[in-house]
Amino acid sequence: MPGVVKVLSIDGGGIRGIIPASLLAEIERRLDARIADTFDLIAGTSTGGIIALGLTAPAGDGTPAHRAAELVDLYKREGKRIFSRSIWHEIRAVGTAAEAKYPLTGVEGVLKQYLKDSQLKDALTEVLVPAYEIEDRIPWFFSSRMAAADPNYDFPMWQVGRATSAAPTYFEPACIPTDDPKNERGYWALVDGGVFANNPAMCALAEATMSYRGAHGGEVPDVVVVSLGTGELTRPISYDKAENWGLLGWARPVLGVVFDGVSKTVDFQVAELCRVTEGQPERYYRLQVDLKDYGSDDLDDASGTNLLALERLAHDLIARESGKLDAICAAVGPSEDR
């Protein structure tokens, strides 16, 4: 498709990121090409943001440091390291009432290990990673395009991954130092971008359109969007239980409600904006799976049993949607204009 801007969007979902990582590994296998060399913009929230950064961080020779299959292994090898806490942390946290459920040592150690000293501006293709600034109370977008243009918006990739995945109640907010003269505090205080953009496809569509218009004299681009979910929440919240919940009862369930509601709303919006008439090439592909039959919808269930179940869900989805994956590869694969 000559002249088409190719956008990849990856939802948040904690350990369930193994699902989109598996789908991306299959796309790389079918195309025999790296994801960073395939798309013009990769947007990801929370675990999706970590995947986006992992796929675009450069190795020493300027090629992508990681294949998607390596990020599948990240979830299998490092999931328990990220979502683990000592008995002393649990006692100090009074379960989860007094402080975040997990200490930072695990998640920060994994991010530094996989992203090393890469800066946001170093991303091998344009990336967009949402977070939320809790002191200024504004949506925050880590953009490699902005990072390349202004050093005040350039940060170590591991800090970007830390900020976008700082899910309230699971991890404490990220505090990122800044020399930006507009910020008198000297830091940004950030939490998980999923609180407003768990599915970042709409943000990515707007970014791709704005960036293209700026580079092409206001011309509106053709855009193809590939959006990958991390599994739809299907576990019901019983009215009989919820009617008696107060602040503590709702603290964790409400996060899932927000994340799931945002994802489904954005799916509808992008599908409508990218709708085509019969006979025209598709412009929007959404790959999602429900978690009704097996696989936990918990963000932090890194047990071996659950990881096997989530990986099985991904493989079942690949088999069931093989035709759609072929169509995606045809839409975003190498072309003469790239």
Coordinates of C-alpha atoms in Angstrom, one line a residue, residues 11-243:
D11 CA -3.0 -2.5 25.1
G12 CA -2.1 -2.6 28.8
G13 CA -2.7 -5.7 30.9
G14 CA 0.2 -6.6 33.1
I15 CA 1.4 -10.2 32.7
R16 CA -1.2 -10.7 30.0
G17 CA 1.2 -8.8 27.7
I18 CA 2.4 -12.3 26.8
I19 CA -0.6 -12.4 24.4
P20 CA 0.3 -9.5 22.1
A21 CA 4.0 -10.4 22.4
S22 CA 3.1 -13.9 21.0
L23 CA 1.0 -12.3 18.2
L24 CA 3.9 -10.0 17.3
A25 CA 6.3 -13.0 17.3
E26 CA 4.0 -14.7 14.7
I27 CA 3.9 -11.5 12.6
E28 CA 7.7 -11.3 12.6
R29 CA 7.9 -15.0 11.7
R30 CA 5.5 -14.6 8.7
L31 CA 7.1 -11.4 7.4
D32 CA 10.7 -12.5 8.2
A33 CA 11.1 -8.9 9.4
R34 CA 11.4 -7.0 12.7
I35 CA 8.4 -5.1 14.0
A36 CA 10.5 -1.9 14.3
D37 CA 11.2 -2.2 10.5
T38 CA 7.5 -2.8 9.7
F39 CA 5.5 -0.1 11.4
D40 CA 5.9 3.7 11.2
L41 CA 4.5 4.3 14.7
I42 CA 4.2 1.9 17.7
A43 CA 2.1 2.9 20.6
G44 CA 1.8 1.0 23.8
T45 CA 0.4 1.5 27.3
S46 CA 1.7 -0.1 30.5
T47 CA 2.8 -3.7 29.5
G48 CA 2.1 -2.6 25.9
G49 CA 4.5 0.3 26.4
I50 CA 7.2 -2.0 27.7
I51 CA 6.7 -4.2 24.5
A52 CA 6.9 -1.1 22.3
L53 CA 10.1 0.0 23.9
G54 CA 11.6 -3.4 23.9
L55 CA 11.0 -3.8 20.1
T56 CA 12.4 -0.4 19.2
A57 CA 15.4 -0.1 21.6
P58 CA 18.6 -0.3 19.5
A59 CA 21.4 -2.8 19.9
G60 CA 25.0 -1.7 19.5
D61 CA 24.9 -2.3 15.7
G62 CA 21.8 -0.1 15.3
T63 CA 19.4 -3.1 14.8
P64 CA 16.5 -3.8 17.2
A65 CA 17.8 -5.2 20.5
H66 CA 15.0 -7.7 20.8
R67 CA 12.7 -9.8 18.7
A68 CA 9.1 -10.2 19.8
A69 CA 9.8 -13.9 20.7
E70 CA 12.4 -12.6 23.3
L71 CA 9.7 -10.5 24.9
V72 CA 7.5 -13.6 25.1
D73 CA 10.3 -15.1 27.1
L74 CA 10.6 -12.0 29.2
Y75 CA 7.1 -12.7 30.6
K76 CA 7.9 -16.3 31.2
R77 CA 11.3 -15.8 32.8
E78 CA 10.8 -12.4 34.6
G79 CA 7.1 -12.4 35.4
K80 CA 7.6 -13.7 39.0
R81 CA 10.5 -11.3 39.5
I82 CA 8.3 -8.3 38.6
F83 CA 5.3 -9.5 40.6
S84 CA 6.9 -10.7 43.8
R85 CA 7.2 -9.4 47.3
S86 CA 8.8 -10.6 50.5
I87 CA 6.9 -11.5 53.6
W88 CA 8.4 -8.4 55.2
H89 CA 7.0 -6.2 52.4
E90 CA 3.5 -7.8 52.9
I91 CA 3.6 -7.2 56.6
R92 CA 4.8 -3.6 56.2
A93 CA 2.1 -3.0 53.6
V94 CA -0.6 -4.5 55.8
G95 CA -1.6 -6.7 52.8
T96 CA -2.0 -3.8 50.4
A97 CA -3.7 -1.2 52.5
A98 CA -0.6 0.8 53.6
E99 CA 1.5 0.8 50.4
A100 CA 1.8 -0.5 46.9
K101 CA 1.4 -4.3 46.5
Y102 CA 4.9 -4.8 45.0
P103 CA 8.3 -3.3 45.6
L104 CA 10.2 -1.6 42.7
T105 CA 13.3 -3.8 42.7
G106 CA 11.8 -6.4 40.4
V107 CA 10.2 -4.3 37.7
E108 CA 13.1 -1.7 37.6
G109 CA 15.7 -4.5 37.5
V110 CA 13.9 -6.1 34.5
L111 CA 13.5 -2.8 32.6
K112 CA 17.1 -1.9 33.1
Q113 CA 18.2 -5.3 32.0
Y114 CA 16.2 -5.3 28.8
L115 CA 16.4 -1.6 27.8
K116 CA 19.9 -0.9 29.2
D117 CA 21.0 2.7 28.6
S118 CA 18.8 3.4 25.6
Q119 CA 17.1 6.9 25.5
L120 CA 13.6 7.5 24.1
K121 CA 15.1 9.5 21.2
D122 CA 17.0 6.4 20.2
A123 CA 13.9 4.4 19.3
L124 CA 14.3 2.8 15.9
T125 CA 10.8 3.7 14.8
E126 CA 8.5 6.3 16.3
V127 CA 7.0 5.3 19.6
L128 CA 4.2 6.8 21.7
V129 CA 3.8 5.7 25.4
P130 CA 1.1 7.2 27.6
A131 CA 1.3 7.9 31.4
Y132 CA -0.6 10.2 33.7
E133 CA 1.0 13.1 35.6
I134 CA -0.6 13.2 39.1
E135 CA 0.7 16.5 40.3
D136 CA -0.3 18.6 37.2
R137 CA -3.2 16.2 36.6
I138 CA -2.6 15.9 32.9
P139 CA -2.3 13.0 30.4
W140 CA 1.3 12.6 29.6
F141 CA 2.7 11.2 26.3
F142 CA 6.3 10.0 26.0
S143 CA 7.0 10.6 22.3
S144 CA 10.2 9.7 20.5
R145 CA 9.4 12.4 18.0
M146 CA 9.3 15.0 20.7
A147 CA 12.3 13.5 22.5
A148 CA 14.4 13.9 19.3
A149 CA 13.3 17.5 19.0
D150 CA 13.7 18.6 22.6
P151 CA 16.0 17.1 25.2
N152 CA 13.6 18.1 28.0
Y153 CA 11.3 15.4 26.6
D154 CA 14.0 12.7 26.3
F155 CA 14.2 10.2 29.1
P156 CA 15.9 6.8 29.6
M157 CA 13.6 4.1 28.1
W158 CA 13.6 2.2 31.3
Q159 CA 12.1 5.2 33.1
V160 CA 9.5 5.5 30.4
G161 CA 8.6 1.8 30.9
R162 CA 8.5 2.3 34.7
A163 CA 6.1 5.3 34.4
T164 CA 3.6 3.8 32.0
S165 CA 3.3 0.6 34.0
A166 CA 3.0 2.2 37.5
A167 CA -0.5 0.8 38.0
P168 CA -2.1 2.3 41.1
T169 CA -2.1 0.0 44.1
Y170 CA 0.3 -2.4 42.4
F171 CA 3.4 -0.1 42.1
E172 CA 4.2 3.3 43.6
P173 CA 4.1 6.3 41.1
A174 CA 7.3 6.9 39.1
C175 CA 9.3 10.0 40.0
I176 CA 11.3 11.1 36.9
P177 CA 13.9 13.9 37.3
T178 CA 13.7 16.7 34.8
D179 CA 15.7 19.9 34.0
D180 CA 12.7 21.4 32.1
P181 CA 12.6 25.1 33.2
K182 CA 8.8 24.9 33.0
N183 CA 8.8 22.4 35.8
E184 CA 9.8 24.1 39.1
R185 CA 9.5 20.9 41.1
G186 CA 12.4 19.2 39.1
Y187 CA 10.5 16.0 38.6
W188 CA 7.4 14.4 36.9
A189 CA 5.2 12.2 39.1
L190 CA 3.6 9.6 36.8
V191 CA 1.2 6.6 37.0
D192 CA 0.0 4.0 34.6
G193 CA -1.3 5.4 31.3
G194 CA -4.1 2.9 31.4
V195 CA -6.1 5.2 33.6
F196 CA -7.0 7.1 30.5
A197 CA -5.6 5.2 27.5
N198 CA -5.3 1.5 28.3
N199 CA -6.0 1.0 24.6
P200 CA -3.8 3.6 23.0
A201 CA -5.1 3.2 19.4
M202 CA -7.0 6.5 19.3
C203 CA -3.9 8.3 20.7
A204 CA -1.8 6.6 18.1
L205 CA -4.2 7.5 15.2
A206 CA -4.1 11.1 16.3
E207 CA -0.3 11.2 16.6
A208 CA 0.2 9.5 13.2
T209 CA -2.2 11.9 11.5
M210 CA -0.6 15.0 13.2
S211 CA 2.9 13.9 12.5
Y212 CA 2.2 13.1 8.8
R213 CA 0.3 16.4 8.3
G214 CA 3.2 18.3 9.7
A215 CA 5.7 16.7 7.3
H216 CA 3.5 16.8 4.2
G217 CA 2.0 20.3 4.2
G218 CA -1.3 19.5 5.9
E219 CA -2.0 16.5 3.7
V220 CA -4.3 13.9 5.4
P221 CA -2.6 10.4 5.3
D222 CA -4.1 7.0 4.7
V223 CA -3.5 5.0 7.9
V224 CA -3.7 1.3 8.7
V225 CA -4.0 0.5 12.4
V226 CA -3.2 -2.9 13.9
S227 CA -4.5 -3.0 17.5
L228 CA -3.6 -5.9 19.9
G229 CA -5.5 -6.6 23.1
T230 CA -4.3 -8.4 26.2
G231 CA -7.5 -10.4 26.8
E232 CA -11.0 -9.1 27.6
L233 CA -12.2 -9.2 31.2
T234 CA -15.1 -11.6 31.6
R235 CA -15.2 -12.2 35.3
P236 CA -18.4 -10.6 36.6
I237 CA -18.5 -8.2 39.5
S238 CA -21.5 -9.4 41.6
Y239 CA -24.0 -6.8 42.6
D240 CA -24.5 -8.7 45.9
K241 CA -20.8 -8.1 46.7
A242 CA -20.3 -4.7 45.2
E243 CA -23.3 -3.1 46.9

